[in-house]
Amino acid sequence: MKERVYTLAQQELPRRWYNVLADLDRPLDPPLDPRSRKPMPPEALVALFPKACVEQEVATDRFIDIPEEVLEVYRLWRPTPLLRAANLERALGTPAHIYYKYEGVSPTGSHKTNTAVAQAYYNKLEGTKRLTTETGAGQWGSALAFACQAFGLGLTVFMVKISYHQKPYRKAMIELYGGEIVPSPSERTQAGRDVLAQNPDSPGSLGIAISEAIEEALSTGAKYSLGSVLNHVLLHQTVIGQEALAQMELAGEYPDAVVGCVGGGSNFGGLMLPFLYDAKGRGRAIEFIAAEPTACPTITQGEVRYDYGDTGEMTPLLKMHTLGHDFVPPPIHAGGLRYHGMAPIITRLVEEGIVRPVALDQVDVFRDAVLFARTEGIIPAPETAHAVHAALELAREAARSDRPRVILIGFSGHGHFDMSAYQAYLAGELVRTSPGN
Amino acid sequence: MKERVYTLAQQELPRRWYNVLADLDRPLDPPLDPRSRKPMPPEALVALFPKACVEQEVATDRFIDIPEEVLEVYRLWRPTPLLRAANLERALGTPAHIYYKYEGVSPTGSHKTNTAVAQAYYNKLEGTKRLTTETGAGQWGSALAFACQAFGLGLTVFMVKISYHQKPYRKAMIELYGGEIVPSPSERTQAGRDVLAQNPDSPGSLGIAISEAIEEALSTGAKYSLGSVLNHVLLHQTVIGQEALAQMELAGEYPDAVVGCVGGGSNFGGLMLPFLYDAKGRGRAIEFIAAEPTACPTITQGEVRYDYGDTGEMTPLLKMHTLGHDFVPPPIHAGGLRYHGMAPIITRLVEEGIVRPVALDQVDVFRDAVLFARTEGIIPAPETAHAVHAALELAREAARSDRPRVILIGFSGHGHFDMSAYQAYLAGELVRTSPGN
């Protein structure tokens, strides 16, 4: 019988992160100071981040040891399973073999905990008492709340006001883990007060919440934590890809395509970077596909230039794909993919032709997410559903051309917190945000 | 370093269910016919259930093979992990060792899928085209919807009307898996029409929904499926206990106490029955503790007698602990524990002094659930939280008496669908349903 699940033993948990900076042909462009717009030395970032993370941001060691304290928390849910989607293959009538690496088993239901735990640990180690961050849909906020709880750190989360009211369950989860939540824009920061002065009814945005979280950190001696985009965040996520490499080997297959969804790029990077390194070593080619929403087409429609990470222009500028730091995407259900910028690492790999971006409409995405749930039984988060749809398009093409292909999906999280989106889709209430087909 | 998680390999998945009927000193009293109130031959049950399940209901083989097709679906999430709650132990300052068997990794987030898959399979095998069932909080309905999807069966779920409106996400999950939902009481059955004629605004109850599901099955040639109480349901759940036995052995420990929550008794039975058998063989004693809510104190306050399983008096009568089939519990957040009856197997073990029941108030229960989430990171479902609280009381007693004890918790499901209950608790809005302390 075909295996359905490939599991690794506890002792096979990776003990090092893979650092792609060691293998780039030329270094990434440095961040620029938000005020002078001149190259910023890494040391300047320690006002916001712990020293260890700042060092990782520019490190060129190929492998970086994962601290034992971080491994101990990872063990609560890692190694995560790799599954073969055999029912789905049958339903599609495709010769393709479809695998998915399932990060939904984490305590908060997504991959975000991989970096949250590492960041909380380094902060704890360096004496930080409290972190600040922002959250939109709430996946990142709840992951960091879990991690801060694990290491005894305080946490203040600026939650986009409209999500604060629309996503009460994620809010409850953050509070359950002991985090403080401030609906953003708030009266608590100058950035928030400025927005409220102009528009007292502002629903908020991720860009505004980031500005508030950074201002709060800088003005109260706390540190700030970001859940995607930055090099050290992608580094921490490489446990995903390293495990998946070992599991594909157990399955006796090698992927022709690795597919992930991209908001800031961390779950996709975490999965694909170890495969990129491995494939290079073997002299093999893998197609890396980054799936983004047509409603927030950062890579496919944005331009590559220096831009801020927030609305208030408080973050360093990064050279990345951007839709402009004042871009406001239409409300779509994959809240985790509604970000104007992209991880500089992913931007570079797109420029080099290694990563191929695709933009997908949420209606098509949910149609395939429903098919996935009905065949495989696991319900994808709306973000993850983008990766699923992109992979299924490959599998359908494989069926049309009768070409066997091995496809690996980065399954970043489960949809148990997102059933209202499925409800809207099943009721025919989900709107296309693109012309569609 | 202490291990945090004990995992079994795929090939260690149990291949047989353990049948406690083989080891009871005297047989259980037979069900009675709902009309004649005379003992009912098992064959009479095939109008409702597949023959294989009816046979299992009275089988006396000690072990019953799990069909390969069922194992194949189990492999999607089984074996489930056993975890050591080391952080929680430290927080309590207890010499007790606390383990928990985590069923929340199933596709619908609870143990219910263990029997849902088996029942759907046997029905499929015997030519059933469609199942009917009832659901309150929605855990059972979504588990059976998942299982029916896996085997290509239709499903109609009568969902208690007040839950239908209050728990839209579970409803969406059932529909996502292709199940049809009918808010109960409905115009679709005589049982429903009778209730509506008396009270058009009836919020419904589990007892009414069961009557409707049975009537629908009998009148349309479908079969009916029950998620707890019956012998074959507890049988299917014994994969939990068998895995936990192997995992405790990996941990090098043997439990002094096994604790579970009880609604109808299936998750508790599934965990404790294999331990009961094993302990007998080793000549060891284990304390088995069944935790129920003070709001629905079936074992601690009910009487043991023949009673119906539903309001409409359509089910066979079972000899069990019951609060009366017209008992209406106050609304508490652990919807899965709001049932007036108890599995006859558990009733027998209580009578024999093997199982000790405790009744717990939801306010105390949620207090410890929050402690669990804040130390271990995994959020218990409100039902599971009853087991957690009962176990923590043991651990506290162990601390007071400085007596090392090994405690095993049946962790039946995660609380990701129940964050509104935590929200209510954290806001101080949860009411005591008992005098308290």
Coordinates of C-alpha atoms in Angstrom, one line a residue, chain A:
Chain A
M1 CA 0.0 0.0 0.0
K2 CA 1.1 3.5 -0.7
E3 CA 2.1 5.4 2.4
R4 CA -0.2 8.3 3.3
V5 CA 2.0 10.1 5.8
Y6 CA 5.8 10.4 6.2
T7 CA 6.7 11.2 9.8
L8 CA 10.1 11.9 11.2
A9 CA 11.2 10.8 14.7
Q10 CA 11.9 13.5 17.4
Q11 CA 15.6 13.0 17.0
E12 CA 15.4 13.9 13.3
L13 CA 14.3 17.4 14.1
P14 CA 16.8 19.7 12.3
R15 CA 19.3 21.2 14.7
R16 CA 20.5 23.9 12.3
W17 CA 18.7 26.5 10.2
Y18 CA 19.8 26.9 6.6
N19 CA 21.0 30.4 5.7
V20 CA 20.6 31.2 2.0
L21 CA 22.7 34.4 2.4
A22 CA 25.7 32.1 2.2
D23 CA 24.8 31.0 -1.3
L24 CA 23.6 34.2 -3.0
D25 CA 25.8 35.2 -6.0
R26 CA 26.0 38.8 -4.6
P27 CA 24.9 40.1 -1.3
L28 CA 21.5 41.7 -0.8
D29 CA 21.3 45.5 -0.9
P30 CA 21.6 46.9 2.6
P31 CA 18.5 48.5 4.4
L32 CA 18.4 52.3 4.4
D33 CA 17.9 54.5 7.4
P34 CA 14.3 55.7 7.4
R35 CA 15.3 59.3 7.9
S36 CA 18.6 59.8 6.1
R37 CA 17.8 57.1 3.5
K38 CA 21.5 56.1 3.7
P39 CA 22.7 52.5 4.1
M40 CA 22.1 51.5 7.7
P41 CA 24.7 49.5 9.6
P42 CA 23.2 46.3 11.1
E43 CA 24.1 47.6 14.6
A44 CA 21.5 50.4 14.2
L45 CA 18.8 47.7 14.1
V46 CA 19.4 46.6 17.7
A47 CA 17.1 49.4 18.9
L48 CA 14.3 47.2 17.5
F49 CA 15.6 43.6 17.4
P50 CA 17.8 41.5 19.7
K51 CA 21.5 41.3 18.7
A52 CA 21.3 37.7 17.7
C53 CA 18.6 38.4 15.1
V54 CA 20.4 41.4 13.8
E55 CA 23.5 39.2 13.3
Q56 CA 21.4 36.6 11.6
E57 CA 20.1 39.3 9.3
V58 CA 23.5 39.6 7.7
A59 CA 25.2 36.3 8.6
T60 CA 27.0 34.4 5.9
D61 CA 27.4 31.0 7.7
R62 CA 25.5 28.4 5.7
F63 CA 24.1 26.8 8.8
I64 CA 23.2 28.3 12.1
D65 CA 22.7 26.2 15.2
I66 CA 19.2 26.2 16.6
P67 CA 19.4 26.9 20.4
E68 CA 18.5 23.9 22.6
E69 CA 15.8 26.0 24.3
V70 CA 14.2 26.7 20.9
L71 CA 14.3 23.0 19.9
E72 CA 12.6 22.2 23.2
V73 CA 9.6 24.3 22.3
Y74 CA 9.7 23.1 18.6
R75 CA 9.3 19.5 19.9
L76 CA 5.8 20.3 21.1
W77 CA 4.7 20.0 17.4
R78 CA 7.8 19.3 15.2
P79 CA 8.7 17.5 13.1
T80 CA 5.5 18.1 11.3
P81 CA 4.1 15.5 8.9
L82 CA 4.5 15.3 5.2
L83 CA 1.4 13.8 3.5
R84 CA 0.7 12.3 0.1
A85 CA -2.6 13.7 -1.3
A86 CA -3.5 10.4 -3.0
N87 CA -7.3 11.0 -2.8
L88 CA -6.9 14.4 -4.4
E89 CA -4.7 12.9 -7.2
R90 CA -7.5 10.4 -8.0
A91 CA -10.1 13.1 -8.0
L92 CA -8.1 15.1 -10.5
G93 CA -7.2 12.1 -12.6
T94 CA -3.7 13.3 -12.7
P95 CA -0.5 11.3 -13.1
A96 CA 1.2 13.9 -10.8
H97 CA 2.2 12.9 -7.3
I98 CA 1.1 15.6 -4.8
Y99 CA 2.7 16.0 -1.4
Y100 CA 2.0 18.6 1.3
K101 CA 4.1 19.6 4.2
Y102 CA 1.5 20.3 7.0
E103 CA 2.3 23.1 9.4
G104 CA -1.2 23.2 10.8
V105 CA -0.3 21.0 13.8
S106 CA 1.4 23.8 15.6
P107 CA -0.4 25.1 18.7
T108 CA -1.7 28.1 16.9
G109 CA -2.4 26.3 13.7
S110 CA 0.2 27.8 11.4
H111 CA 3.9 28.0 10.6
K112 CA 4.3 31.3 12.3
T113 CA 5.4 29.7 15.6
N114 CA 8.7 28.6 14.0
T115 CA 10.1 32.1 14.0
A116 CA 8.0 33.4 17.0
V117 CA 9.7 31.0 19.3
A118 CA 13.2 31.8 18.1
Q119 CA 12.6 35.6 18.3
A120 CA 11.1 35.3 21.8
Y121 CA 14.0 33.2 22.9
Y122 CA 16.7 35.6 21.7
N123 CA 14.9 38.5 23.3
K124 CA 14.6 36.7 26.6
L125 CA 18.3 35.8 26.4
E126 CA 19.3 39.4 25.9
G127 CA 17.1 40.7 28.8
T128 CA 14.1 42.0 26.9
K129 CA 11.0 42.2 29.1
R130 CA 8.3 42.9 26.6
L131 CA 7.8 42.7 22.8
T132 CA 5.5 44.7 20.6
T133 CA 4.1 43.6 17.2
E134 CA 1.2 44.1 14.8
T135 CA -1.2 41.6 13.5
G136 CA -3.9 41.6 10.8
A137 CA -5.8 38.4 10.6
G138 CA -4.2 37.3 13.9
Q139 CA -2.1 34.3 12.9
W140 CA 1.1 36.2 13.7
G141 CA -0.2 37.8 16.8
S142 CA -1.3 34.5 18.3
A143 CA 1.9 32.8 17.4
L144 CA 4.0 35.4 19.1
A145 CA 1.7 35.4 22.1
F146 CA 2.3 31.7 22.4
A147 CA 6.0 32.2 22.1
C148 CA 6.2 35.1 24.6
Q149 CA 4.2 32.9 27.0
A150 CA 6.7 30.1 26.6
F151 CA 9.6 32.4 27.6
G152 CA 7.9 34.6 30.1
L153 CA 7.9 37.8 28.0
G154 CA 5.2 40.5 28.0
L155 CA 3.6 41.3 24.6
T156 CA 1.6 44.1 23.2
V157 CA -0.1 43.5 19.9
F158 CA -1.5 46.3 17.8
M159 CA -4.3 44.6 16.0
V160 CA -5.8 46.2 12.8
K161 CA -9.1 47.6 14.2
I162 CA -11.4 46.0 11.6
S163 CA -9.9 42.6 12.3
Y164 CA -10.1 43.3 16.1
H165 CA -13.9 43.5 15.6
Q166 CA -14.3 40.9 12.9
K167 CA -11.9 38.2 14.2
P168 CA -12.8 38.0 17.9
Y169 CA -11.5 34.4 18.2
R170 CA -7.9 35.2 17.2
K171 CA -8.1 38.1 19.7
A172 CA -9.3 35.7 22.4
M173 CA -6.4 33.4 21.6
I174 CA -3.9 36.2 22.0
E175 CA -5.4 37.2 25.3
L176 CA -5.6 33.6 26.4
Y177 CA -1.8 33.4 25.9
G178 CA -1.4 36.5 28.0
G179 CA -0.9 39.1 25.3
E180 CA -2.2 42.6 25.5
I181 CA -4.2 43.8 22.5
V182 CA -4.6 47.4 21.3
P183 CA -7.0 48.0 18.4
S184 CA -5.0 50.1 15.9
P185 CA -5.1 53.0 15.1
S186 CA -5.0 53.8 18.8
E187 CA -4.6 56.9 21.0
R188 CA -1.5 55.2 22.5
T189 CA 1.0 56.4 19.9
Q190 CA 1.6 59.5 17.9
A191 CA 1.3 57.5 14.7
G192 CA -2.1 56.3 15.8
R193 CA -3.3 59.7 17.0
D194 CA -2.3 61.3 13.7
V195 CA -4.4 58.8 11.8
L196 CA -7.4 59.3 14.2
A197 CA -7.1 63.1 14.0
Q198 CA -7.6 62.8 10.2
N199 CA -10.2 60.0 10.4
P200 CA -11.6 59.0 13.8
D201 CA -13.4 56.0 12.1
S202 CA -10.3 54.6 10.4
P203 CA -10.5 50.8 10.2
G204 CA -6.8 50.6 10.4
S205 CA -4.3 48.8 8.3
L206 CA -1.2 46.6 8.7
G207 CA 1.0 49.5 7.7
I208 CA -0.4 51.7 10.5
A209 CA -0.2 48.9 13.1
I210 CA 3.5 48.4 12.3
S211 CA 4.1 52.1 12.8
E212 CA 2.4 52.0 16.1
A213 CA 4.2 48.8 17.3
I214 CA 7.6 50.3 16.4
E215 CA 6.8 53.6 18.1
E216 CA 5.6 51.8 21.2
A217 CA 8.8 49.7 21.2
L218 CA 11.2 52.6 20.7
S219 CA 9.4 54.8 23.3
T220 CA 9.0 52.2 26.1
G221 CA 12.3 50.2 25.9
A222 CA 10.5 47.2 24.5
K223 CA 11.7 45.4 21.4
Y224 CA 9.8 44.9 18.2
S225 CA 9.1 41.6 16.4
L226 CA 8.2 41.0 12.8
G227 CA 6.6 37.8 11.5
S228 CA 7.8 37.8 7.9
V229 CA 9.9 39.6 5.3
L230 CA 13.2 39.8 7.1
N231 CA 16.1 37.5 6.5
H232 CA 16.2 36.1 10.0
V233 CA 12.5 35.3 9.8
L234 CA 13.0 33.2 6.7
L235 CA 16.0 31.6 8.3
H236 CA 14.0 30.4 11.2
Q237 CA 11.4 29.0 8.9
T238 CA 13.9 26.7 7.1
V239 CA 13.1 23.9 9.6
I240 CA 10.1 23.3 7.3
G241 CA 12.1 22.7 4.2
Q242 CA 14.8 20.7 5.9
E243 CA 12.2 18.3 7.3
A244 CA 10.4 18.1 4.0
L245 CA 13.7 17.2 2.3
A246 CA 14.2 14.2 4.6
Q247 CA 10.5 13.2 4.2
M248 CA 10.6 13.3 0.4
E249 CA 13.6 11.0 0.7
L250 CA 11.5 8.7 2.8
A251 CA 8.9 8.8 0.1
G252 CA 11.6 8.0 -2.4
E253 CA 10.7 11.0 -4.6
Y254 CA 12.1 14.3 -5.5
P255 CA 9.9 17.3 -6.2
D256 CA 9.7 18.8 -9.7
A257 CA 7.8 21.7 -8.3
V258 CA 7.7 23.4 -4.8
V259 CA 4.7 25.7 -4.4
G260 CA 3.9 28.1 -1.5
C261 CA 1.8 31.1 -0.8
V262 CA 3.5 34.5 -0.3
G263 CA 2.4 37.4 1.9
G264 CA 5.8 38.5 3.2
G265 CA 7.5 35.4 1.9
S266 CA 8.5 33.5 5.1
N267 CA 6.6 30.2 4.8
F268 CA 7.4 29.9 1.1
G269 CA 11.1 30.7 1.8
G270 CA 11.2 28.4 4.7
L271 CA 10.1 25.5 2.5
M272 CA 11.9 26.3 -0.7
L273 CA 15.3 27.6 0.4
P274 CA 16.6 24.2 1.6
F275 CA 15.3 22.6 -1.6
L276 CA 17.1 25.3 -3.6
Y277 CA 20.4 24.4 -1.9
D278 CA 19.9 20.7 -2.1
A279 CA 18.9 20.8 -5.8
K280 CA 22.0 22.8 -6.6
G281 CA 24.1 20.2 -4.9
R282 CA 22.5 17.5 -6.9
G283 CA 22.6 19.4 -10.1
R284 CA 18.8 19.1 -10.3
A285 CA 16.2 21.7 -11.3
I286 CA 13.1 22.4 -9.3
E287 CA 10.3 24.8 -10.3
F288 CA 9.7 27.2 -7.4
I289 CA 6.2 28.8 -7.5
A290 CA 5.1 31.7 -5.3
A291 CA 1.4 32.1 -5.2
E292 CA 0.0 35.5 -4.3
P293 CA -3.6 37.0 -4.5
T294 CA -4.6 39.1 -7.5
A295 CA -6.0 41.5 -4.9
C296 CA -2.4 42.1 -3.6
P297 CA -0.1 41.3 -6.5
T298 CA 3.1 42.4 -4.9
I299 CA 5.5 40.4 -7.1
T300 CA 3.5 40.2 -10.3
Q301 CA 2.4 43.8 -10.4
G302 CA 4.8 45.6 -7.9
E303 CA 8.1 47.1 -8.7
V304 CA 11.5 46.4 -7.2
R305 CA 12.8 49.4 -5.3
Y306 CA 13.6 50.6 -1.8
D307 CA 10.4 51.1 0.2
Y308 CA 9.2 51.4 3.8
G309 CA 7.6 48.4 5.5
D310 CA 4.9 50.7 7.1
T311 CA 2.6 53.5 6.4
G312 CA 4.2 55.9 8.9
E313 CA 7.7 55.5 7.3
M314 CA 9.3 54.4 10.6
T315 CA 10.9 51.2 9.4
P316 CA 14.2 50.9 7.5
L317 CA 13.7 50.9 3.7
L318 CA 14.3 47.5 2.1
K319 CA 15.0 46.8 -1.6
M320 CA 12.0 44.6 -2.5
H321 CA 9.0 44.1 -4.6
T322 CA 6.4 46.6 -3.4
L323 CA 3.1 48.0 -4.3
G324 CA 4.0 51.2 -2.4
H325 CA 3.8 51.5 1.4
D326 CA 0.5 53.4 1.1
F327 CA -1.1 50.6 -0.9
V328 CA -4.4 49.5 0.5
P329 CA -5.5 46.1 -0.8
P330 CA -9.2 45.3 -1.2
P331 CA -10.6 43.2 1.7
I332 CA -10.0 39.5 0.8
H333 CA -10.2 36.5 3.1
A334 CA -6.5 35.6 3.0
G335 CA -5.6 38.4 5.5
G336 CA -2.0 37.0 5.8
L337 CA -1.3 37.8 2.1
R338 CA -2.4 41.4 2.2
Y339 CA 1.0 43.1 2.5
H340 CA 2.5 45.6 0.1
G341 CA 6.1 44.4 0.3
M342 CA 8.1 41.1 -0.1
A343 CA 11.0 39.5 1.5
P344 CA 14.2 40.8 -0.1
I345 CA 15.4 37.2 -0.4
I346 CA 12.4 36.2 -2.4
T347 CA 12.6 39.4 -4.5
R348 CA 16.2 38.4 -5.4
L349 CA 15.2 34.9 -6.4
V350 CA 12.4 36.2 -8.6
E351 CA 14.9 38.6 -10.3
E352 CA 17.2 35.7 -10.9
G353 CA 14.4 33.6 -12.5
I354 CA 14.6 31.0 -9.8
V355 CA 11.1 31.7 -8.3
R356 CA 8.1 32.1 -10.6
P357 CA 5.2 34.2 -9.2
V358 CA 1.6 33.6 -10.0
A359 CA -1.4 35.7 -9.0
L360 CA -4.6 34.0 -8.2
D361 CA -8.2 35.1 -7.6
Q362 CA -9.8 34.1 -4.3
V363 CA -12.8 32.6 -6.0
D364 CA -10.7 30.1 -7.9
V365 CA -8.6 29.6 -4.8
F366 CA -11.5 28.7 -2.6
R367 CA -12.9 26.4 -5.2
D368 CA -9.8 24.3 -5.0
A369 CA -9.6 24.6 -1.2
V370 CA -13.0 23.0 -1.0
L371 CA -11.9 20.2 -3.3
F372 CA -8.8 19.7 -1.1
A373 CA -10.9 19.5 2.0
R374 CA -13.4 17.2 0.4
T375 CA -10.7 14.8 -0.8
E376 CA -7.9 15.0 1.8
G377 CA -10.0 16.0 4.8
I378 CA -7.7 18.8 6.0
I379 CA -9.1 22.3 5.6
P380 CA -6.6 24.8 4.2
A381 CA -6.3 28.3 5.7
P382 CA -7.3 30.9 3.0
E383 CA -3.6 31.8 2.6
T384 CA -2.6 28.2 2.2
A385 CA -5.4 27.7 -0.3
H386 CA -3.4 29.9 -2.7
A387 CA -0.6 27.4 -2.7
V388 CA -3.1 24.5 -3.1
H389 CA -4.8 26.2 -6.1
A390 CA -1.4 26.9 -7.8
A391 CA -0.3 23.3 -7.2
L392 CA -3.6 21.9 -8.6
E393 CA -3.2 23.9 -11.7
L394 CA 0.1 22.2 -12.2
A395 CA -1.4 18.8 -11.5
R396 CA -4.2 19.5 -14.1
E397 CA -1.6 20.5 -16.6
A398 CA 0.2 17.2 -15.9
A399 CA -3.0 15.4 -16.6
R400 CA -3.6 17.2 -19.9
S401 CA 0.0 16.6 -21.0
D402 CA 0.1 13.1 -19.4
R403 CA 3.3 14.0 -17.8
P404 CA 4.1 12.6 -14.3
R405 CA 5.3 15.3 -12.0
V406 CA 6.1 15.4 -8.3
I407 CA 4.6 18.5 -6.7
L408 CA 5.2 19.6 -3.1
I409 CA 2.9 22.1 -1.4
G410 CA 3.8 24.3 1.5
F411 CA 0.7 23.8 3.6
S412 CA 1.2 26.7 6.0
G413 CA -1.9 26.3 8.2
H414 CA -5.4 25.0 8.9
G415 CA -8.5 26.9 8.3
H416 CA -10.3 26.2 11.6
F417 CA -10.2 30.0 12.4
D418 CA -11.4 30.9 8.9
M419 CA -14.6 29.0 8.5
S420 CA -16.5 32.3 7.9
A421 CA -14.6 32.6 4.6
Y422 CA -15.7 29.1 3.6
Q423 CA -19.2 30.0 4.6
A424 CA -19.1 33.0 2.3
Y425 CA -17.7 31.0 -0.5
L426 CA -20.2 28.2 -0.1
A427 CA -23.0 30.8 0.0
G428 CA -21.7 32.3 -3.3
E429 CA -20.9 35.5 -1.5
L430 CA -17.2 35.7 -2.3
V431 CA -16.4 38.3 -4.9
R432 CA -13.8 38.1 -7.7
T433 CA -11.2 40.7 -7.4
S434 CA -9.8 40.2 -10.9
P435 CA -11.4 39.7 -14.3
G436 CA -11.1 35.9 -13.9
N437 CA -11.7 33.3 -16.5

